[in-house]
XYZ file of C-alpha atoms in Angstrom:
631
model
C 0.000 0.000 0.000
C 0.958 3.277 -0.418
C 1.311 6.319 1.770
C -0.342 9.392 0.650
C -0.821 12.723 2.836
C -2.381 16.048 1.807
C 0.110 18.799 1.214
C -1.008 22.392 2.469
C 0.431 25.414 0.700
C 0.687 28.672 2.493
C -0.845 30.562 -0.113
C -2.316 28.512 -2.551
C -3.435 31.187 -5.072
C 0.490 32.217 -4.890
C 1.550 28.973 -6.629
C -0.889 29.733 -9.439
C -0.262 33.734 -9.717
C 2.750 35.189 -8.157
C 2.901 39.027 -7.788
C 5.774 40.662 -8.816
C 8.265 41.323 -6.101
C 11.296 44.077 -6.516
C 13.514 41.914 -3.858
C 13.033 38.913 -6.388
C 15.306 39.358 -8.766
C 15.811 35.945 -10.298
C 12.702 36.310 -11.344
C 12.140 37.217 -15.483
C 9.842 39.460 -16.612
C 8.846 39.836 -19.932
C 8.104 43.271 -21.704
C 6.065 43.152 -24.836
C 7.327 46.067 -27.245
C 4.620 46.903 -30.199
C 6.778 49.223 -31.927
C 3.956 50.203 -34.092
C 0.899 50.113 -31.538
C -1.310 48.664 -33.828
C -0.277 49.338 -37.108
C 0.121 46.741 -39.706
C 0.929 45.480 -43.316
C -2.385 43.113 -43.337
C -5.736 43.390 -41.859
C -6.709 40.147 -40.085
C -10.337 39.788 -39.430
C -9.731 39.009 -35.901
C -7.093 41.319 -34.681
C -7.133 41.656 -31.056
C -4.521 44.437 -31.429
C -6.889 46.525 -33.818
C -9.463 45.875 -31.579
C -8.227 48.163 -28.989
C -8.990 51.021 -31.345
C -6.093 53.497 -30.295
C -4.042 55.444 -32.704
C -1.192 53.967 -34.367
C 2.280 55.256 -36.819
C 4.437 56.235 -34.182
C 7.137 54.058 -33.490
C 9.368 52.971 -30.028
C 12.731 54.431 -30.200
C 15.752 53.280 -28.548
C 15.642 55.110 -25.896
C 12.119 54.043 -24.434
C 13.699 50.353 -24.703
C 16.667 52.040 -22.601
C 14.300 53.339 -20.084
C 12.495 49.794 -19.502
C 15.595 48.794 -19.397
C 16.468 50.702 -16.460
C 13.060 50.650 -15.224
C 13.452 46.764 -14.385
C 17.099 46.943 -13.707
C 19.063 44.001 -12.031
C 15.854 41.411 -13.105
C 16.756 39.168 -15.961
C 14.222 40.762 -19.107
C 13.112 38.933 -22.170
C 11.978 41.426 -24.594
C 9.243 40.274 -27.839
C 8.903 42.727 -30.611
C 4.911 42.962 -31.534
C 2.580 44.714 -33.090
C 0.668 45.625 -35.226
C 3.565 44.243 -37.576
C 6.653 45.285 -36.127
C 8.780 45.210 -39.996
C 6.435 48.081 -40.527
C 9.112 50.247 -38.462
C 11.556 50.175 -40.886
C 15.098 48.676 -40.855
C 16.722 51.822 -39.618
C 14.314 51.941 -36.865
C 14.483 48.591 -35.834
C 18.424 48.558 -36.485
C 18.471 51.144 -33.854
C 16.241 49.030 -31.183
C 18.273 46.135 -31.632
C 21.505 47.661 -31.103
C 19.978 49.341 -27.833
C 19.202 45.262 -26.144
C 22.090 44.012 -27.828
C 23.918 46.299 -25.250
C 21.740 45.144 -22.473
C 23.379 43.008 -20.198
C 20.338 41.808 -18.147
C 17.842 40.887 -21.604
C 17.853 37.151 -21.495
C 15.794 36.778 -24.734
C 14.930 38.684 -27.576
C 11.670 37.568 -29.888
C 9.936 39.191 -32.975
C 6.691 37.886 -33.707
C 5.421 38.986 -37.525
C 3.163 37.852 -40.224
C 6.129 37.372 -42.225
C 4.952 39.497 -45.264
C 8.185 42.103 -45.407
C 10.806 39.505 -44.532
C 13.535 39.024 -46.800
C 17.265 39.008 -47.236
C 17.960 41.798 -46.476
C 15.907 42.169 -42.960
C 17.630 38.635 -42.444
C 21.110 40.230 -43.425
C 20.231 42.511 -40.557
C 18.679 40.604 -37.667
C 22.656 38.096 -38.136
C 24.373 41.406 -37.923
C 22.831 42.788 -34.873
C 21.809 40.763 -32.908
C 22.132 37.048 -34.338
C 20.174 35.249 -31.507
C 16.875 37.027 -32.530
C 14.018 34.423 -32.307
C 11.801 34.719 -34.898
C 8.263 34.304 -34.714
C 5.374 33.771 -38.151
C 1.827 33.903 -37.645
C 0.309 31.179 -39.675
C -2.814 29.753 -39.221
C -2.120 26.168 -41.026
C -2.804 25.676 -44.768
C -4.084 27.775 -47.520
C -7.882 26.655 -46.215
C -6.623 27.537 -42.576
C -5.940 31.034 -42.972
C -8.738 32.194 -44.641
C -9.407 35.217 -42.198
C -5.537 36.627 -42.390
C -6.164 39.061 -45.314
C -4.824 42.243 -46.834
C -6.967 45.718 -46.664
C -7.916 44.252 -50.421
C -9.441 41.244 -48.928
C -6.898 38.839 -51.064
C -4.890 36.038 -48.952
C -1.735 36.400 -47.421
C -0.580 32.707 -46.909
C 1.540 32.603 -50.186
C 3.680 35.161 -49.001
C 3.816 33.538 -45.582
C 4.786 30.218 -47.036
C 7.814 32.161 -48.945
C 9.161 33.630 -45.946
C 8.953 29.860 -44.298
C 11.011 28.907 -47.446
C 12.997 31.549 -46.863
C 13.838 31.274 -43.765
C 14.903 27.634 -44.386
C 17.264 28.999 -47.046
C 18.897 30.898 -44.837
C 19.318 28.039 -41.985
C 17.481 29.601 -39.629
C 14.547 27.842 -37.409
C 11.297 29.704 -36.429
C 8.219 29.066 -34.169
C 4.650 29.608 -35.887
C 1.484 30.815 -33.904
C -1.461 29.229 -35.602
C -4.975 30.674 -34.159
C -7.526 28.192 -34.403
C -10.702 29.271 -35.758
C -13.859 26.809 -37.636
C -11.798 27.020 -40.677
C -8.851 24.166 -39.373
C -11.425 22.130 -36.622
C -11.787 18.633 -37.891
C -8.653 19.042 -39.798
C -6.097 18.793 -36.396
C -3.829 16.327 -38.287
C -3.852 17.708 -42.087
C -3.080 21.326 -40.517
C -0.225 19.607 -38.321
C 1.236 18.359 -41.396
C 1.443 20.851 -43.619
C 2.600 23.512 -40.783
C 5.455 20.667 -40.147
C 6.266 20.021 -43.762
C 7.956 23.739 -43.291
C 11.801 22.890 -42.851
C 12.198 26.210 -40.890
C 9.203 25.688 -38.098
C 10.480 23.363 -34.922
C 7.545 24.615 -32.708
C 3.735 24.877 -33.085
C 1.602 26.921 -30.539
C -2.179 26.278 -31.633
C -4.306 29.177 -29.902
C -7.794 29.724 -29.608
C -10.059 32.370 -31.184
C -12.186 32.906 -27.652
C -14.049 35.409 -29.304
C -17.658 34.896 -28.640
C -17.725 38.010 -26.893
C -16.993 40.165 -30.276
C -20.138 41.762 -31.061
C -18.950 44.501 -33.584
C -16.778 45.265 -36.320
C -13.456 47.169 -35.638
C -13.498 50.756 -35.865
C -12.381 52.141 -39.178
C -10.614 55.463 -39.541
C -12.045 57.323 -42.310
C -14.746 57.352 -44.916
C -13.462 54.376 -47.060
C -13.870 51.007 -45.628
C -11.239 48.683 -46.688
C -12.548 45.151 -49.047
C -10.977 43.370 -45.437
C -13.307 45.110 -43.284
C -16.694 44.399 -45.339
C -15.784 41.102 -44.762
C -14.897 41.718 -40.988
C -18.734 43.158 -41.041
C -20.083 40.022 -42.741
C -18.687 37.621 -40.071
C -19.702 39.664 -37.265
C -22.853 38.522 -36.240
C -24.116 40.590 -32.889
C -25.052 38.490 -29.808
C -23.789 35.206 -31.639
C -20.541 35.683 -32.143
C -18.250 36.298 -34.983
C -17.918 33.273 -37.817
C -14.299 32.717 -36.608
C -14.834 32.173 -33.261
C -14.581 28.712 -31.723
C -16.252 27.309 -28.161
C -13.536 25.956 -25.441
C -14.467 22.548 -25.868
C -13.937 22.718 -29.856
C -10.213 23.892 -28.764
C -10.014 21.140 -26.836
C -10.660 18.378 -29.041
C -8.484 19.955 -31.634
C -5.719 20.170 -29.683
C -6.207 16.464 -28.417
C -6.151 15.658 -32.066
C -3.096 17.757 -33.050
C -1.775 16.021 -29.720
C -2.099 12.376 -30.915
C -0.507 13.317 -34.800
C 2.206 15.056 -32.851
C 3.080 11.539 -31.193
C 1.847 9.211 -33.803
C 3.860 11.164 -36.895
C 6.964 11.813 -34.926
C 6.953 15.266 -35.376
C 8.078 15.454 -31.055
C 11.661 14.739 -32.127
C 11.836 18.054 -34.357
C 8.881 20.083 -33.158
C 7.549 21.863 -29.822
C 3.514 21.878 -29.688
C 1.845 23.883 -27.061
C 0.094 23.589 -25.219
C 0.960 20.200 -25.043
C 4.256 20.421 -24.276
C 3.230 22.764 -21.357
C 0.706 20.208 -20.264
C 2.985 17.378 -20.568
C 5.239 18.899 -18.130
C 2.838 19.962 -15.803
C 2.103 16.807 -15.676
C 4.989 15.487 -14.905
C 5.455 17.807 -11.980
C 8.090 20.072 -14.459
C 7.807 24.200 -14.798
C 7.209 25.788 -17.484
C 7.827 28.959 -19.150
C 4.307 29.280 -20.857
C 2.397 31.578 -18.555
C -1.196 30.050 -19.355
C 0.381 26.976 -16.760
C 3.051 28.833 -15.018
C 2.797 30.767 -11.733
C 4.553 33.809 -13.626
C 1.079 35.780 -14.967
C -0.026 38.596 -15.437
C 2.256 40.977 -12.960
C 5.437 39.544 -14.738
C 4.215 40.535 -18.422
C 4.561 44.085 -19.550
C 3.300 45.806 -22.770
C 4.715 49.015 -24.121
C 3.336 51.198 -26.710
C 4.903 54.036 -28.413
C 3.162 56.808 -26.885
C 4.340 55.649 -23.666
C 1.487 53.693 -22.103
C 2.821 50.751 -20.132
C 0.944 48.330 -19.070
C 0.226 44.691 -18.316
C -0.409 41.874 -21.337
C -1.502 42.863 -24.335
C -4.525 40.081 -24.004
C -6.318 41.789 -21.283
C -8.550 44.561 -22.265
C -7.132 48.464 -22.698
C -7.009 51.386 -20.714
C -8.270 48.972 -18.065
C -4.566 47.022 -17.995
C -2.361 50.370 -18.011
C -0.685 50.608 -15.173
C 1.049 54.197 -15.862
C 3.054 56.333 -18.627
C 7.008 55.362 -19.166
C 8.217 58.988 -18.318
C 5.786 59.336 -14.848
C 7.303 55.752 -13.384
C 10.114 56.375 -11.939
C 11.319 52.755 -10.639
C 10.066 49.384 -10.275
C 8.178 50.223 -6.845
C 6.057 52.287 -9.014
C 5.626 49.837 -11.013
C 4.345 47.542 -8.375
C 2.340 49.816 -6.628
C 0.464 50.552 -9.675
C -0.063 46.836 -10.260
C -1.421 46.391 -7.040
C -3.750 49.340 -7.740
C -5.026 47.976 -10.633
C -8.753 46.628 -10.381
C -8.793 44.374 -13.588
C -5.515 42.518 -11.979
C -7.200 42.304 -8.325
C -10.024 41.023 -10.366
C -8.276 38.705 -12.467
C -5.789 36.974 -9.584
C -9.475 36.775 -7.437
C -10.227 34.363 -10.507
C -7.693 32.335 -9.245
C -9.928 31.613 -5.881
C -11.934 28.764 -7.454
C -8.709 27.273 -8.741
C -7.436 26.282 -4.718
C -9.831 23.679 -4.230
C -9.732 22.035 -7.519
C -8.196 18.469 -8.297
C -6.624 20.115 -11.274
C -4.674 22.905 -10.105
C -1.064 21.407 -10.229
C -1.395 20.480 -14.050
C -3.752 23.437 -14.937
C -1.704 26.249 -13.268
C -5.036 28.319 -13.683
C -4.893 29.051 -17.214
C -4.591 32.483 -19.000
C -6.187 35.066 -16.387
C -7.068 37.318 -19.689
C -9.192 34.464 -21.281
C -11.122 33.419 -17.883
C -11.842 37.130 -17.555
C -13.507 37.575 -20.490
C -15.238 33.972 -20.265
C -16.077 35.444 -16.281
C -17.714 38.384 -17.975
C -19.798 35.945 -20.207
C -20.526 34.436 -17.447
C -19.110 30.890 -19.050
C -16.168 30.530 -16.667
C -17.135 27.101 -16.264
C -16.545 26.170 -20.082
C -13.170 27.779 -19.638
C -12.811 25.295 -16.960
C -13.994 22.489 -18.740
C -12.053 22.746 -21.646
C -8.731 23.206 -19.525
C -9.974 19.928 -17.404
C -10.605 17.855 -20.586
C -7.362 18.759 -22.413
C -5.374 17.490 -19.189
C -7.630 14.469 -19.066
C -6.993 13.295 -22.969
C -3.562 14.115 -22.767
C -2.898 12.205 -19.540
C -4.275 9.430 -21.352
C -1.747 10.177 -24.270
C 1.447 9.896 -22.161
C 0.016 6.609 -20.686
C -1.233 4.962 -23.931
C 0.728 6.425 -26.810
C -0.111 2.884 -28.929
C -3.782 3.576 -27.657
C -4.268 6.986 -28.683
C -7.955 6.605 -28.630
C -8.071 6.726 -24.884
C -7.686 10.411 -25.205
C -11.703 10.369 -26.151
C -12.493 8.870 -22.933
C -14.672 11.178 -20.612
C -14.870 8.364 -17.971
C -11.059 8.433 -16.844
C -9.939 11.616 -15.263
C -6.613 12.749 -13.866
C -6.556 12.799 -10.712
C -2.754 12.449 -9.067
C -2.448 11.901 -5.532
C 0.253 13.176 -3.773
C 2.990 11.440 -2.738
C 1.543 7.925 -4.201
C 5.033 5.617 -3.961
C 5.703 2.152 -3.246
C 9.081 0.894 -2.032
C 10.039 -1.165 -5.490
C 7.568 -1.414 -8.100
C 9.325 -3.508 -10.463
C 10.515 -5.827 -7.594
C 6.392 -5.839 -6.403
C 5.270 -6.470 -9.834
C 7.362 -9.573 -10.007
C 6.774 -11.346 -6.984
C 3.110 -10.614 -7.853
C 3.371 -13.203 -10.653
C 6.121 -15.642 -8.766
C 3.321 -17.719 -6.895
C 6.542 -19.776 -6.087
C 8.610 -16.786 -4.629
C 9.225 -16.959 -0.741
C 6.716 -14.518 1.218
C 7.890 -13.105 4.591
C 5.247 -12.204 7.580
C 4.156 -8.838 7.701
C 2.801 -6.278 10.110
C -0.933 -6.296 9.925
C -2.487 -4.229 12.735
C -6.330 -2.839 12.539
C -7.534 0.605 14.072
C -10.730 1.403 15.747
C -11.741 2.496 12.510
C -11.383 -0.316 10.481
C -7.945 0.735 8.779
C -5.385 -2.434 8.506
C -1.883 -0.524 8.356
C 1.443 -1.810 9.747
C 0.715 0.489 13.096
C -3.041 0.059 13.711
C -4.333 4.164 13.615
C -6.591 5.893 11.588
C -5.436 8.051 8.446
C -3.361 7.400 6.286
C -0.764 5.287 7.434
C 2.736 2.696 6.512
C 1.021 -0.904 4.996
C 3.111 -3.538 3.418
C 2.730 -4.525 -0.243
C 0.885 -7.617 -0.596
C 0.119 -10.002 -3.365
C -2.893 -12.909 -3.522
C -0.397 -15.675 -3.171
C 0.826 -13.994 0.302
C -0.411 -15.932 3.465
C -1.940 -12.645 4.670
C -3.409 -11.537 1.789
C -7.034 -11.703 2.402
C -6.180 -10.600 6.490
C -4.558 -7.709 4.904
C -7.739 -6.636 2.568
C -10.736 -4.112 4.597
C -13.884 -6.099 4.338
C -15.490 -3.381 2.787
C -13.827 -3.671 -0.953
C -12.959 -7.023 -1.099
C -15.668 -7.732 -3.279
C -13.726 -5.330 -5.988
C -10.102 -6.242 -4.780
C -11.730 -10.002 -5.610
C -12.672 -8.999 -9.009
C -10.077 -7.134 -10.376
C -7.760 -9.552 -9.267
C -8.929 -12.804 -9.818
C -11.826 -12.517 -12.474
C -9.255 -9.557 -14.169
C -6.279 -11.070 -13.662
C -5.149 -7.573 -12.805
C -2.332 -6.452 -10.255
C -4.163 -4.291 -7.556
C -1.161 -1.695 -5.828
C -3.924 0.284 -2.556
C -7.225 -0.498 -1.535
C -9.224 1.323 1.390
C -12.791 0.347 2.614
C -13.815 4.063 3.311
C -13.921 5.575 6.618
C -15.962 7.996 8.369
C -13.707 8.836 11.579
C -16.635 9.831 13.375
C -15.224 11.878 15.927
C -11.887 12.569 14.514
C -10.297 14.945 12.884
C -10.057 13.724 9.667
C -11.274 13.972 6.534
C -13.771 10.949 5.750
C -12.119 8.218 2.946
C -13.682 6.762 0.250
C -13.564 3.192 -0.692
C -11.151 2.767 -3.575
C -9.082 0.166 -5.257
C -5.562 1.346 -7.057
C -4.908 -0.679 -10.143
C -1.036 -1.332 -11.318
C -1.220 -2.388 -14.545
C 2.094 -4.433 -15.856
C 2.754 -2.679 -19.175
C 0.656 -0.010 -21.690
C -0.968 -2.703 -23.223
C -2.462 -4.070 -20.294
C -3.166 -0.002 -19.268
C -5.594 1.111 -22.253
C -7.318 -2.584 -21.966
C -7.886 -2.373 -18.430
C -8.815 1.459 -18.590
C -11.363 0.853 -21.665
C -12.917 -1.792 -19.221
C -13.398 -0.059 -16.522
C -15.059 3.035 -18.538
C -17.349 0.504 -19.586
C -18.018 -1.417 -16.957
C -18.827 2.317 -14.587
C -20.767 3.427 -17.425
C -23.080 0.850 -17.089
C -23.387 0.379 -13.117
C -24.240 4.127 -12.979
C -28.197 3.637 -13.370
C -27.971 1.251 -10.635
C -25.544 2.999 -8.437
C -27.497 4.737 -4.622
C -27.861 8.314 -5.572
C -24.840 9.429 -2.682
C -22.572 7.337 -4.680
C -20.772 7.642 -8.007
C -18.100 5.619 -9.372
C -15.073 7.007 -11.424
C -12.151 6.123 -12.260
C -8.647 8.252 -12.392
C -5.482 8.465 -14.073
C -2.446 8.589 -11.939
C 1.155 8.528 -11.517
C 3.183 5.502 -8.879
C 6.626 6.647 -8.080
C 9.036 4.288 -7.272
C 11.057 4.940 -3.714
C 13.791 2.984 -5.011
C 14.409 4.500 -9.020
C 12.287 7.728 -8.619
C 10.562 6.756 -11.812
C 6.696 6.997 -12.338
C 4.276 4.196 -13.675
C 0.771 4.854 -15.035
C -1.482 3.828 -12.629
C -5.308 3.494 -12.675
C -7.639 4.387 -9.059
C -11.292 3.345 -9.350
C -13.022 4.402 -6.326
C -16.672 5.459 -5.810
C -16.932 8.973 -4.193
C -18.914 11.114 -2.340
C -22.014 12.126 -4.669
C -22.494 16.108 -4.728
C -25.537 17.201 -2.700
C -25.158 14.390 -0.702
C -23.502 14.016 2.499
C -20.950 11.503 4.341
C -23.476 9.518 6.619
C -25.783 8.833 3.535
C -22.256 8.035 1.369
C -21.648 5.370 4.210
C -25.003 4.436 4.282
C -24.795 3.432 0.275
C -21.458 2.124 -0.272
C -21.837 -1.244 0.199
C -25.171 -1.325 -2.192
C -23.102 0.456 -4.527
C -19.978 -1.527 -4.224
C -22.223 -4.767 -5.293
C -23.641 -2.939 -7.763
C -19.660 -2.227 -9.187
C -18.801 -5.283 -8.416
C -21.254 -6.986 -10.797
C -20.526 -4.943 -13.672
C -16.889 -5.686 -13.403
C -17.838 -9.327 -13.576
C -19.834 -8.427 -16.587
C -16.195 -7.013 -18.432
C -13.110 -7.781 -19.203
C -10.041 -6.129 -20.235
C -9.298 -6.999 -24.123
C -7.897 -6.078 -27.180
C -9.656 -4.409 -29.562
C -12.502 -3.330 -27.733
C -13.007 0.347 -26.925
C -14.547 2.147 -23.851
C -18.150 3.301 -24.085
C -17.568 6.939 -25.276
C -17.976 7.903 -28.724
C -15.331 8.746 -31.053
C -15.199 12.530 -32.523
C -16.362 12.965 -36.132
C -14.173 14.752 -38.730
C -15.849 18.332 -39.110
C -15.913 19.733 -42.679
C -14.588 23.052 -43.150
C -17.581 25.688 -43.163
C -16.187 27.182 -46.416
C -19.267 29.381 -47.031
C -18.911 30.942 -43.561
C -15.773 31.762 -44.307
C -16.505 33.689 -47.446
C -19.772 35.145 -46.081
């Protein structure tokens, strides 16, 4: 058995959203420069940037970079070039800018995100003279079909154009990232979009993001009497209370990036090419950090956006005036700078956001998400979608990493993650082995039984030091808590399945302790055995739920074993019935046995195999809405 304790953070909405502090200087922060405001070359339907409606042409000069520079002295600074498009500057311009945070000792990283229209030679020529470790960025929303809204002001396509400056960036050796928004013109299409963005020799990373844009209820402003062909069509996809045509739900982005997810394994393309957010997820996962702010701690008070009129202000996604925090030349230091933050109602509002993240079973693979998109789906009062589609994502790609062969389980709504903390056993290999030795020696072992019915090497309540047993073991059955035999019996004998925890459920009336469910922890012996077992059990919960007491529900989770003696993780599988919401502990108790028959029987009903799938339905290919598009 395994020993597994609840860990208590000081702050919990601190490991989710960390405020910027001036005596923690490891820390990065990252300044988003739109040299242009929001000035561009094309005219993309959806433009967040234009949406803003401020006045663009002027252009950051070196020294406004020098001031920032100053402004967060001593803190390591990574620096992106936006826009607007930021080639619109001009080379001299941007010659100049370069040169200023090529002489900056503490900017870590320097980025230029552009739609790629204006590259060519000679800005390449420049970028390896000045400052050769410039990381360069292309929008590009997938194939021709994909980026149907990214337009000129004449309404004609830019993704030739796009695709030369991929070409030519592969020319010139160099290796570039691609930003792909994902709109109803690439859903259904996940894998033929993957391809043809990887079939780019230049691109090694991927980052699929959503079009959230629901909330878009009119056209952009247009200065002037004319009205550009690329904003007729901006008014023909904007539809009032429903929504623009190129917005997509958060449970559309969800399956899409699942799929994307599953080609990205399946064609290889992980040895070459970074995909977010899967990558980010992945790690998260895995207990890792990552840089991508959507799952790191690092949020909105460590991202910074500067325009050329000297607003400064937090990211560019959250809505503007409300995220200016001040004006360059009335800051004087990085106090201000904080104060103003902390000033700021839209961030109060946005870390409060965070609250509902503390108690949720997702928080250490979610990292809360992007505080800008669950403030706008707050303000729609559809948080709970946000939620759901950051939930689902986890769950299909936990099922990725523990089936790659299997990538079907990622369809599964059944199995959740749900990681419990620690969850080790002393040698996992070593257990798994004697488990199918019947002939293998067996020692006595410690078996000592509380007041409340736990059987743990010491005899107390909680959560507490048990051996690791194995049916052939003398005190095997002594060692099982009456309560879930009946599903330690079945998924060991009828399943022929390795079981690795098991726990009757306990109220501890009196106590001060949490009640525990009744659960039964399922080590399967390879990934094989894993996707069999887990397409089993979603079908054998699926169909004991009509008969299941209504204070009881049965579900099953993904997690992760560590073993104490190699520090590596297996895939593990926890079924467990749990508490029912609306109901409470004395009528869970009351149920559990009823509804541990009831599980019982429909395990004896299944039976892991090959070739058999769990009880949720497959997606369905979506055809691209072509006449939306051209509406």
């Amino acid at each position: 058995m395994h020993r597994t304790t609840e860990q208590h953070e000081h702050d919990p909405i601190a490991q989710m959203y960390r405020g910027l502090d001036a005596e923690d200087t490891d820390s990065a922060v990252s300044v988003i420069l739109k040299l242009r405001g929001e000035t561009c070359d094309i005219d993309c339907l959806y433009c967040y940037e234009k949406r803003k409606e401020v006045p663009g042409g002027a252009r950051i000069d070196a020294g406004q970079v020098r001031r920032l520079a100053e402004l967060f002295q001593g803190r390591p600074l990574a620096v992106e070039l936006h826009g607007g498009e930021p080639l619109t500057a001009g080379r001299d311009h941007v010659a100049e800018v370069l040169r200023e945070l090529a002489g900056q000792p503490r900017v870590v990283r320097v980025s230029m995100q552009t739609n790629g229209v204006l590259l060519d030679e000679q800005w390449l020529d420049l970028f390896d003279a000045l400052y050769p470790g410039l990381v360069i960025g292309i929008s590009l929303d997938g194939d021709a079909a994909g980026n149907a809204w990214r337009v000129g002001y004449d309404g004609q396509p830019v993704y030739p154009r796009v695709a030369a400056a991929l070409r030519l960036l592969a020319d010139r050796g160099r290796q570039t990232g691609v930003i792909a928004a994902v709109t109803p013109a690439v859903l259904g299409r996940a894998e033929a979009v993957l391809d043809h963005v990887a079939s780019f020799e230049a691109v090694n990373a991927v980052s699929f993001v959503p079009c959230f844009d629901t909330s878009v209820q009119r056209p952009t402003a247009i200065p002037g009497l004319r009205i550009p062909e690329s904003r007729q069509l901006q008014r023909a996809a904007v539809r009032g209370h429903a929504g623009p045509a190129w917005a997509i739900s958060p449970a559309e982005y969800a399956e899409f990036v699942l799929a994307a997810t599953i080609r990205w394994i399946g064609a290889g393309y992980f040895a070459r090419l970074k995909l977010e957010p899967a990558v980010s997820t992945i790690r998260r996962l895995r207990g890792l950090d990552t840089g991508f702010c959507h799952f790191s701690n690092l949020k909105c008070d460590h991202v910074f956006t500067f325009y050329p009129d000297g607003r400064l202000g937090s990211c560019d996604e959250l809505p503007w005036p409300q995220a200016q925090i001040g004006r360059l030349d009335q800051v004087p230091d990085q106090d201000a700078v904080i104060a103003g933050q902390r000033r700021l109602p839209l961030l109060n509002q946005g870390k409060g956001l965070m609250e509902r993240c503390t108690t949720c079973a997702y928080r250490s693979a979610c990292g809360g998400g992007c505080v800008a998109t669950r403030w706008r789906h707050d303000q729609a009062g559809c948080q709970d979608a946000y939620c759901d589609y950051r939930m689902r994502m986890i769950d299909g790609i936990a099922a990725i990493l523990a089936q790659p062969a299997h990538p079907e389980g990622a369809w599964c709504r059944t199995m959740r993650w749900r990681p419990r903390t620690p969850n080790s056993m002393r040698d996992v290999a070593a257990f798994l082995a004697r488990w199918d030795r019947a002939d293998t020696a067996r020692t006595p072992v410690r078996l000592h039984t509380s007041a409340h019915g736990n059987i743990n090497t010491v005899g107390l309540p909680g959560i507490h030091e048990a051996d690791d047993l194995d049916p052939a073991h003398p005190q095997w059955r002594e060692a099982i808590e009456a309560g879930v035999r009946p599903l330690v019996d079945t998924v060991t004998r009828m399943w022929g399945l390795v079981t690795y925890d098991s726990c009757q459920g306990h109220p501890y009336t009196g106590l001060d302790l949490e009640p525990a469910e009744r659960r039964v922890g399922i080590l399967p012996r390879n990934r094989a055995e894993y996707a069999q077992t887990a397409a089993a059990l979603c079908r054998a919960i699926t169909s004991a739920a009509p008969t299941l007491p209504a204070a009881v529900e049965a579900t099953v989770g993904r997690a992760e074993l560590t073993c104490e003696a190699t520090n590596r993780t297996t895939h593990v599988l926890d079924l467990a019935l749990r508490l029912a919401p609306g109901h409470d502990w004395p009528a869970y108790f009351d149920a559990v046995d009823a509804a541990t028959e009831a599980v019982a029987d429909a395990l004896r009903g299944e039976a892991p195999s090959s070739g058999r799938c769990c009880s949720c339905p497959m997606p369905q290919p979506a055809a691209t809405s072509s006449e939306e598009i051209s509406a």
